Coordinates of C-alpha atoms and ligand atoms in Angstrom, one line a residue:
M1 CA 43.7 -8.9 -105.4
T2 CA 46.4 -6.4 -105.0
E3 CA 49.1 -8.9 -104.1
Q4 CA 49.5 -12.6 -104.2
R5 CA 50.6 -14.0 -100.8
E6 CA 52.6 -17.1 -100.4
P7 CA 50.7 -20.0 -98.7
I8 CA 51.7 -20.7 -95.2
R9 CA 51.5 -23.5 -92.6
H10 CA 50.7 -23.2 -88.9
H11 CA 50.9 -24.9 -85.6
I12 CA 48.5 -24.2 -82.7
A13 CA 48.8 -24.7 -79.0
A14 CA 46.9 -23.7 -75.9
A15 CA 47.2 -23.6 -72.1
S16 CA 45.0 -22.6 -69.3
H17 CA 45.3 -22.3 -65.5
V18 CA 42.8 -21.6 -62.8
G19 CA 45.2 -19.1 -61.2
R20 CA 46.0 -18.6 -57.5
V21 CA 42.8 -17.0 -56.3
R22 CA 39.8 -18.5 -58.0
D23 CA 38.3 -21.9 -57.1
I24 CA 37.2 -22.8 -60.6
N25 CA 38.4 -22.1 -64.1
Q26 CA 35.7 -20.3 -66.0
D27 CA 37.9 -19.9 -69.1
R28 CA 37.6 -22.3 -71.9
F29 CA 39.6 -22.7 -75.1
L30 CA 39.3 -24.5 -78.4
T31 CA 42.0 -25.7 -80.8
T32 CA 41.0 -27.6 -83.9
G33 CA 42.8 -27.8 -87.2
E34 CA 42.3 -24.2 -88.3
L35 CA 40.3 -22.8 -85.5
L36 CA 41.4 -21.4 -82.1
A37 CA 39.3 -19.7 -79.5
V38 CA 39.3 -18.4 -76.0
A39 CA 36.1 -17.8 -73.9
D40 CA 36.1 -16.2 -70.5
G41 CA 32.8 -16.9 -68.7
M42 CA 31.3 -14.7 -66.0
G43 CA 28.2 -14.6 -63.8
G44 CA 27.4 -16.4 -60.7
H45 CA 29.2 -19.4 -59.2
V46 CA 28.5 -21.9 -62.0
G47 CA 27.1 -19.5 -64.6
G48 CA 30.5 -18.4 -65.9
E49 CA 31.7 -21.9 -66.4
R50 CA 28.5 -22.9 -68.1
A51 CA 28.6 -19.9 -70.4
S52 CA 32.1 -20.3 -71.7
A53 CA 31.5 -24.1 -72.1
A54 CA 28.4 -23.5 -74.1
A55 CA 30.1 -21.0 -76.4
I56 CA 33.1 -23.2 -77.0
G57 CA 30.9 -26.2 -77.4
E58 CA 28.8 -24.5 -80.0
L59 CA 31.9 -23.2 -81.8
S60 CA 33.5 -26.6 -82.0
G61 CA 30.6 -27.7 -84.1
H62 CA 31.6 -25.2 -86.8
R63 CA 34.5 -26.9 -88.4
G64 CA 36.4 -26.4 -91.6
L65 CA 37.9 -23.4 -93.1
L66 CA 35.4 -20.8 -92.1
D67 CA 35.1 -17.7 -94.2
V68 CA 34.2 -14.4 -92.6
D69 CA 30.5 -14.9 -92.9
R70 CA 30.6 -18.4 -91.5
L71 CA 32.9 -17.4 -88.7
V72 CA 30.5 -14.6 -87.7
A73 CA 27.6 -17.0 -88.0
A74 CA 29.5 -19.4 -85.7
A75 CA 30.0 -16.6 -83.1
E76 CA 26.3 -15.7 -83.4
A77 CA 25.3 -19.3 -82.9
A78 CA 27.6 -19.4 -79.8
N79 CA 25.7 -16.4 -78.5
T80 CA 22.4 -18.1 -79.0
A81 CA 23.7 -21.2 -77.2
V82 CA 24.7 -19.1 -74.2
F83 CA 21.5 -17.0 -74.3
T84 CA 19.3 -20.1 -74.4
E85 CA 21.0 -21.6 -71.4
A86 CA 20.8 -18.3 -69.5
A87 CA 17.1 -18.6 -69.6
D88 CA 17.4 -20.9 -66.6
P89 CA 16.7 -18.6 -63.6
S90 CA 19.6 -20.0 -61.7
L91 CA 22.0 -19.0 -64.5
R92 CA 20.4 -15.6 -65.1
G93 CA 23.0 -12.9 -66.0
M94 CA 25.7 -15.3 -67.1
G95 CA 27.7 -14.5 -70.2
T96 CA 31.1 -15.1 -71.8
T97 CA 33.6 -13.3 -73.9
L98 CA 34.7 -15.0 -77.1
V99 CA 37.7 -14.4 -79.3
A100 CA 38.2 -16.8 -82.1
A101 CA 40.5 -17.1 -85.1
V102 CA 40.7 -19.1 -88.3
V103 CA 44.1 -19.6 -89.9
D104 CA 43.7 -20.0 -93.7
D105 CA 47.0 -21.4 -94.9
E106 CA 46.3 -21.1 -98.7
A107 CA 45.2 -17.5 -98.4
A108 CA 47.9 -16.7 -95.8
E109 CA 45.2 -15.0 -93.8
V110 CA 43.9 -15.0 -90.3
R111 CA 40.3 -14.1 -89.7
I112 CA 39.3 -13.1 -86.2
V113 CA 36.0 -12.5 -84.4
N114 CA 35.7 -10.9 -81.0
V115 CA 33.1 -10.1 -78.4
G116 CA 34.2 -8.9 -74.9
D117 CA 37.6 -8.2 -73.4
S118 CA 39.6 -11.3 -74.3
R119 CA 42.1 -10.2 -76.8
A120 CA 43.8 -11.2 -80.1
Y121 CA 47.3 -10.0 -80.9
R122 CA 49.6 -10.3 -83.8
Y123 CA 53.3 -10.5 -83.1
R124 CA 55.5 -9.8 -86.1
R125 CA 59.2 -9.2 -86.3
G126 CA 59.5 -8.2 -82.7
E127 CA 56.4 -6.1 -82.6
L128 CA 53.2 -7.0 -80.7
V129 CA 50.0 -5.4 -81.9
Q130 CA 46.6 -5.7 -80.2
V131 CA 44.2 -6.5 -83.0
T132 CA 40.9 -6.6 -81.1
I133 CA 39.2 -3.7 -79.3
D134 CA 38.1 -4.5 -75.7
H135 CA 34.4 -4.2 -75.2
S136 CA 34.9 -2.8 -71.7
L137 CA 34.0 0.3 -69.8
V138 CA 37.6 1.4 -69.3
E139 CA 38.2 1.0 -73.0
D140 CA 35.3 3.3 -73.7
L141 CA 36.6 5.8 -71.2
V142 CA 40.1 5.7 -72.7
R143 CA 38.7 6.2 -76.1
T144 CA 36.8 9.3 -75.1
G145 CA 39.8 10.7 -73.3
R146 CA 38.4 10.3 -69.8
L147 CA 41.1 7.9 -68.7
T148 CA 44.6 7.3 -69.8
A149 CA 45.8 3.8 -70.8
E150 CA 47.9 3.7 -67.7
E151 CA 45.0 4.6 -65.4
A152 CA 42.9 2.0 -67.2
K153 CA 45.2 -0.8 -66.1
E154 CA 44.6 -0.2 -62.4
H155 CA 41.0 1.0 -62.7
P156 CA 38.7 -0.7 -60.2
Q157 CA 36.1 -1.2 -62.8
R158 CA 38.4 -2.6 -65.5
N159 CA 36.6 -5.9 -65.3
I160 CA 33.3 -4.5 -66.5
V161 CA 32.6 -5.6 -70.0
T162 CA 30.1 -3.8 -72.2
R163 CA 29.5 -6.6 -74.6
V164 CA 29.5 -10.4 -74.1
L165 CA 27.8 -13.5 -75.5
G166 CA 24.6 -14.5 -73.8
M167 CA 23.2 -11.0 -72.9
G168 CA 20.6 -10.9 -75.7
E169 CA 19.2 -12.7 -78.6
H170 CA 21.6 -11.0 -80.9
V171 CA 25.1 -9.8 -80.5
D172 CA 27.4 -7.5 -82.5
V173 CA 30.5 -9.3 -83.5
D174 CA 33.7 -7.5 -84.4
V175 CA 35.6 -8.9 -87.3
F176 CA 39.3 -8.5 -88.3
V177 CA 41.1 -10.0 -91.2
L178 CA 44.9 -10.0 -91.2
S179 CA 47.7 -11.2 -93.4
A180 CA 49.9 -13.9 -92.1
E181 CA 53.5 -14.6 -93.0
P182 CA 56.2 -17.0 -91.7
G183 CA 57.4 -15.9 -88.3
D184 CA 54.1 -14.4 -87.3
R185 CA 52.6 -15.4 -84.0
F186 CA 48.9 -14.9 -83.4
L187 CA 48.0 -14.8 -79.7
L188 CA 44.5 -15.1 -78.1
A189 CA 44.3 -14.6 -74.4
S190 CA 41.8 -14.0 -71.6
D191 CA 42.3 -11.0 -69.4
G192 CA 43.9 -13.2 -66.8
L193 CA 47.0 -12.9 -69.0
T194 CA 46.9 -9.3 -69.9
N195 CA 46.0 -8.0 -66.5
E196 CA 49.0 -9.8 -65.0
L197 CA 51.7 -9.3 -67.7
S198 CA 52.7 -6.1 -69.4
E199 CA 53.0 -6.0 -73.1
A200 CA 56.7 -5.8 -72.7
E201 CA 56.7 -9.0 -70.7
I202 CA 54.6 -10.8 -73.2
V203 CA 56.9 -9.6 -76.0
T204 CA 60.0 -10.9 -74.1
I205 CA 58.5 -14.4 -74.0
L206 CA 57.4 -14.3 -77.7
D207 CA 60.9 -13.0 -78.5
T208 CA 62.9 -15.7 -76.7
V209 CA 60.8 -18.8 -76.5
H210 CA 60.7 -20.8 -79.7
G211 CA 58.3 -23.8 -79.6
V212 CA 54.6 -23.1 -79.7
D213 CA 53.9 -25.4 -76.8
E214 CA 56.6 -23.8 -74.7
V215 CA 55.4 -20.3 -75.4
V216 CA 51.8 -21.0 -74.2
D217 CA 53.1 -22.8 -71.1
R218 CA 55.5 -19.9 -70.3
L219 CA 52.9 -17.2 -70.8
V220 CA 50.5 -18.9 -68.5
A221 CA 53.1 -19.8 -65.9
S222 CA 54.3 -16.2 -65.9
A223 CA 50.8 -14.7 -65.4
V224 CA 50.2 -17.1 -62.5
E225 CA 53.6 -16.2 -60.9
A226 CA 52.8 -12.5 -61.3
G227 CA 49.7 -12.9 -59.2
G228 CA 47.3 -15.3 -60.9
R229 CA 44.3 -13.3 -59.7
D230 CA 42.1 -14.6 -62.5
N231 CA 41.9 -17.6 -64.7
V232 CA 44.6 -17.5 -67.4
T233 CA 44.1 -18.9 -70.9
V234 CA 46.2 -18.6 -73.9
C235 CA 46.0 -19.9 -77.5
L236 CA 48.8 -19.4 -80.0
A237 CA 49.1 -20.0 -83.7
D238 CA 52.7 -20.0 -85.1
I239 CA 53.1 -19.3 -88.8
F240 CA 55.6 -21.2 -91.0
D241 CA 56.3 -21.4 -94.7
V242 CA 55.1 -24.4 -96.6
D243 CA 58.3 -26.2 -95.9
G244 CA 57.8 -25.8 -92.2
N245 CA 60.4 -23.1 -91.8
R246 CA 60.2 -19.7 -90.1
P247 CA 62.6 -16.9 -89.4
E248 CA 64.1 -16.9 -86.0
P249 CA 61.9 -14.8 -83.7
A250 CA 62.9 -11.6 -82.2
A251 CA 66.5 -11.1 -81.4
A252 CA 67.5 -11.0 -85.1
V253 CA 65.3 -7.9 -85.6
A254 CA 65.3 -6.7 -82.0
G255 CA 67.4 -3.7 -83.0
A256 CA 64.7 -2.5 -85.3
R257 CA 62.0 -2.6 -82.6
K258 CA 60.6 0.7 -81.5
E259 CA 59.3 1.8 -78.2
T260 CA 56.2 -0.2 -77.3
T261 CA 54.6 2.7 -75.5
G262 CA 54.4 5.1 -78.4
E263 CA 51.0 6.6 -79.1
A264 CA 49.9 5.7 -82.6
T265 CA 48.4 8.5 -84.5
A266 CA 46.3 6.4 -86.8
E267 CA 44.5 8.1 -89.6
I268 CA 41.0 7.0 -89.3
A269 CA 38.3 8.2 -91.6
P270 CA 34.9 7.0 -92.4
V271 CA 34.9 4.6 -95.2
A272 CA 32.3 2.9 -97.4
A273 CA 31.6 -0.5 -95.8
P274 CA 31.3 -3.4 -98.2
T275 CA 29.6 -6.4 -96.9
A276 CA 31.6 -9.4 -95.7
A277 CA 30.8 -11.2 -99.0
E278 CA 32.4 -8.3 -100.9
A279 CA 35.6 -8.4 -99.0
P280 CA 37.3 -11.5 -100.4
A281 CA 40.3 -13.0 -98.8
G282 CA 42.9 -11.6 -101.1
D283 CA 41.5 -8.1 -101.2
G284 CA 43.3 -7.0 -98.1
G285 CA 46.6 -7.5 -99.8
A286 CA 49.6 -7.2 -97.6
A287 CA 47.9 -4.7 -95.5
G288 CA 44.9 -6.8 -95.0
L289 CA 43.3 -5.7 -91.8
F290 CA 39.7 -4.8 -91.6
Q291 CA 37.5 -4.4 -88.7
T292 CA 33.9 -4.1 -88.2
S293 CA 31.1 -4.4 -85.7
R294 CA 28.5 -6.7 -87.2
G295 CA 25.1 -7.5 -86.1
P296 CA 21.5 -7.2 -87.2
S297 CA 21.7 -3.4 -87.1
M298 CA 25.1 -2.9 -88.7
P299 CA 26.2 -5.6 -91.2
D300 CA 29.4 -3.9 -92.2
V301 CA 32.9 -4.9 -92.8
V302 CA 35.6 -2.3 -93.2
D303 CA 38.1 -2.9 -95.8
L304 CA 41.3 -1.2 -95.0
D305 CA 42.4 -1.0 -98.6
A306 CA 39.2 0.8 -99.7
E307 CA 39.6 4.4 -100.7
P308 CA 38.6 6.7 -97.9
S309 CA 35.3 8.5 -98.6
L310 CA 34.5 11.1 -96.1
D311 CA 30.8 11.4 -96.7
Q312 CA 29.8 7.8 -96.4
P313 CA 27.4 7.1 -93.6
P314 CA 27.9 4.0 -91.5
A315 CA 31.3 5.2 -90.6
P316 CA 33.2 2.5 -88.8
L317 CA 37.0 2.8 -89.1
K318 CA 39.5 3.0 -91.8
V319 CA 42.9 2.1 -90.5
D320 CA 46.1 2.5 -92.3
E321 CA 48.2 -0.6 -91.3
S322 CA 51.4 1.4 -91.5
T323 CA 50.3 3.2 -88.4
T324 CA 48.0 0.8 -86.7
L325 CA 50.5 -2.0 -86.8
A326 CA 53.1 0.2 -85.3
P327 CA 54.1 -1.1 -81.9
T328 CA 51.5 0.4 -79.7
R329 CA 49.3 -0.8 -77.0
R330 CA 46.1 -0.6 -79.0
T331 CA 45.8 -1.3 -82.6
V332 CA 43.1 1.0 -83.6
P333 CA 43.2 3.8 -81.0
I334 CA 41.2 6.8 -80.1
A335 CA 39.7 8.5 -83.1
I336 CA 36.6 6.6 -83.8
A337 CA 33.5 8.3 -85.1
A338 CA 33.0 10.7 -82.2
V339 CA 29.3 10.8 -82.3
A340 CA 29.0 7.1 -82.0
I341 CA 31.2 7.0 -79.0
V342 CA 29.5 9.9 -77.3
T343 CA 26.2 8.1 -77.8
L344 CA 27.6 4.9 -76.5
L345 CA 28.9 6.7 -73.4
A346 CA 25.6 8.4 -72.8
V347 CA 23.9 5.1 -73.1
A348 CA 26.5 3.6 -70.7
L349 CA 26.2 6.3 -68.1
G350 CA 22.5 6.6 -68.6
S351 CA 21.9 2.9 -68.1
R352 CA 24.1 2.9 -65.1
W353 CA 22.1 5.7 -63.5
Y354 CA 18.9 4.0 -64.5
A355 CA 20.1 0.6 -63.3
R356 CA 21.2 2.0 -59.9
S357 CA 18.3 4.2 -59.1
A358 CA 16.0 1.5 -57.9
W359 CA 15.8 -0.9 -55.0
F360 CA 13.8 -4.1 -54.7
A361 CA 13.3 -6.9 -52.2
T362 CA 13.8 -10.4 -53.4
D363 CA 14.7 -13.9 -52.3
D364 CA 18.4 -14.9 -52.2
A365 CA 19.0 -18.5 -51.3
G366 CA 16.1 -18.6 -49.0
T367 CA 16.6 -15.3 -47.3
V368 CA 14.9 -12.0 -48.0
V369 CA 17.4 -9.4 -49.2
I370 CA 17.2 -5.9 -50.6
A371 CA 19.1 -5.3 -53.8
N372 CA 20.1 -2.0 -55.5
G373 CA 19.4 -2.2 -59.2
R374 CA 16.7 -3.4 -61.5
P375 CA 15.4 -6.9 -61.3
G376 CA 17.3 -8.9 -63.9
G377 CA 19.8 -6.1 -64.4
V378 CA 20.2 -3.5 -67.1
L379 CA 22.7 -4.2 -69.8
W380 CA 25.8 -5.2 -67.8
W381 CA 24.7 -3.6 -64.5
D382 CA 23.5 -6.4 -62.3
P383 CA 21.6 -5.8 -59.1
E384 CA 23.7 -5.8 -56.0
V385 CA 22.5 -7.0 -52.6
V386 CA 22.8 -4.2 -50.2
V387 CA 20.9 -5.5 -47.2
T388 CA 20.5 -9.1 -46.1
T389 CA 17.6 -9.4 -43.7
E390 CA 17.1 -12.1 -41.0
L391 CA 13.8 -12.9 -42.7
V392 CA 13.5 -16.4 -44.0
T393 CA 11.5 -16.5 -47.2
A394 CA 9.8 -19.8 -46.3
D395 CA 8.5 -18.2 -43.1
L396 CA 6.5 -15.7 -45.0
D397 CA 2.8 -16.5 -45.7
D398 CA 1.8 -17.2 -49.3
A399 CA 0.6 -13.6 -50.0
S400 CA 3.8 -12.1 -48.7
Q401 CA 5.9 -14.6 -50.7
E402 CA 3.9 -13.6 -53.8
Q403 CA 4.6 -9.9 -53.1
L404 CA 8.2 -10.6 -52.6
A405 CA 8.4 -12.6 -55.9
S406 CA 6.9 -9.6 -57.8
E407 CA 10.2 -7.8 -57.1
R408 CA 8.5 -4.4 -57.0
E409 CA 10.9 -1.5 -57.5
W410 CA 11.3 1.3 -55.0
T411 CA 13.0 4.6 -55.5
S412 CA 14.9 4.5 -52.2
L413 CA 16.4 2.0 -49.9
E414 CA 14.2 3.2 -47.1
A415 CA 11.1 2.5 -49.1
A416 CA 12.3 -1.0 -49.9
E417 CA 13.0 -1.6 -46.2
R418 CA 9.5 -0.4 -45.2
F419 CA 8.1 -2.8 -47.7
V420 CA 10.0 -5.7 -46.2
E421 CA 8.9 -4.7 -42.7
N422 CA 5.3 -4.7 -43.8
L423 CA 5.8 -8.2 -45.4
S424 CA 7.1 -9.4 -42.1
T425 CA 4.3 -7.9 -40.1
A426 CA 1.6 -9.1 -42.4
S427 CA 3.1 -12.5 -42.5
A428 CA 3.3 -12.8 -38.7
A429 CA -0.3 -11.7 -38.4
A430 CA -1.4 -14.2 -41.0
A431 CA 0.6 -16.9 -39.2
D432 CA -1.1 -16.0 -35.9
A433 CA -4.5 -16.1 -37.4
G434 CA -3.7 -19.4 -39.1
A435 CA -2.2 -21.0 -36.0
G436 CA -5.6 -20.9 -34.3
A437 CA -7.4 -22.4 -37.1
A438 CA -5.1 -25.0 -38.8
G439 CA -2.7 -25.6 -36.0
A440 CA 0.7 -26.4 -37.4
A441 CA 2.3 -23.9 -39.8
G442 CA 3.9 -20.8 -38.2
A443 CA 5.3 -22.1 -35.0
S444 CA 8.0 -19.5 -34.9
S445 CA 5.5 -16.6 -34.7
D446 CA 3.8 -17.8 -31.5
D447 CA 5.6 -15.5 -29.1
D448 CA 3.4 -12.5 -29.5
G449 CA 0.3 -14.4 -30.3
G450 CA -2.7 -13.6 -28.0
Ligands
LIG501 MN1 38.9 -13.3 -66.8

């Protein structure tokens, strides 16, 4: 331990709103004694709701003061819960973000796990810092310099997430550990908040509104007023000293606040990555922020206080808190291991090309449709219905229905259309043949029988 921190106390509050456009609220949140979490579900009409509920439901079973390992295990269990439910064909493709935080009073520490594009922020002395890194397409593009942060905000594909719970048996979970001191506010939010309010608007509320319940209400109400185009969900943990006191927010130190748009030039270098077990609570000292992407393939935690070591392999990030906790839009910007990012982008673009280079006919709610994409989707690229035919699946004969169910892939839309035509013709012929013998069945195909 480099520095003994004073114990803290905390208060948690949460608020959620369906917004002004959506019919249902697919966000879910959790606030227990030490644990707070936000999940933003996606996929289908009911899928999103089910996914976020499954994740939060699972997480709520993991109580107590979770250390990093147990918090990650809880997130992984939440992934399993969602993935298991997604096996139901009607829920195929559903998933959910999850950002969760544990406030450890005695260690004066907040441990955060994240998957997806919901966010965690730390607000301290007038400065708001985004702790988590969005797992989203635009974030990847910004990181590789293909998009500016400004462009990203209005990008039509800014809702595409590159990692969520429920997509696979395993999931990589990012981990962050931060120091907490009286006056700090830890904010978790779904993108319904951050897409509607600028960072400056959020800061203004954190600066001026005192009570934890009032803050969450005000944040949600402001996002709804600003458009409410998505569900809005916010959890907040306010940090106090052991006597329940905290410095007045904001105004007192407002003069010291710097521009919130400044680009941080964080020094990031590869660093030896100790396991989570080797990164005890106090080790982070006052700096105390480490981040990692964990999963079966890369069980690393990055300790920010570790000495940089340029020739160590797994190469996540070393972040100097003096720069990363500067007031900037992203906590850990830009310079990640370049090779990893290029690879990631290649995979992303490659998978998109692969996902979009096929067409297949399938049944959609009783009607034959043609979709562009791969049956079941590829990563986050779900197939998209491009042609809805007038063919009713139930009108097809058994053989044609079987062929349809095989979801054979075609390399062009025309080929898929020909396939559907053939199904229709074959089916009509079969119906005609059957009508003579068995009577009944294909009454609608009688017109050209003879
Ligand atoms: Mn959302």
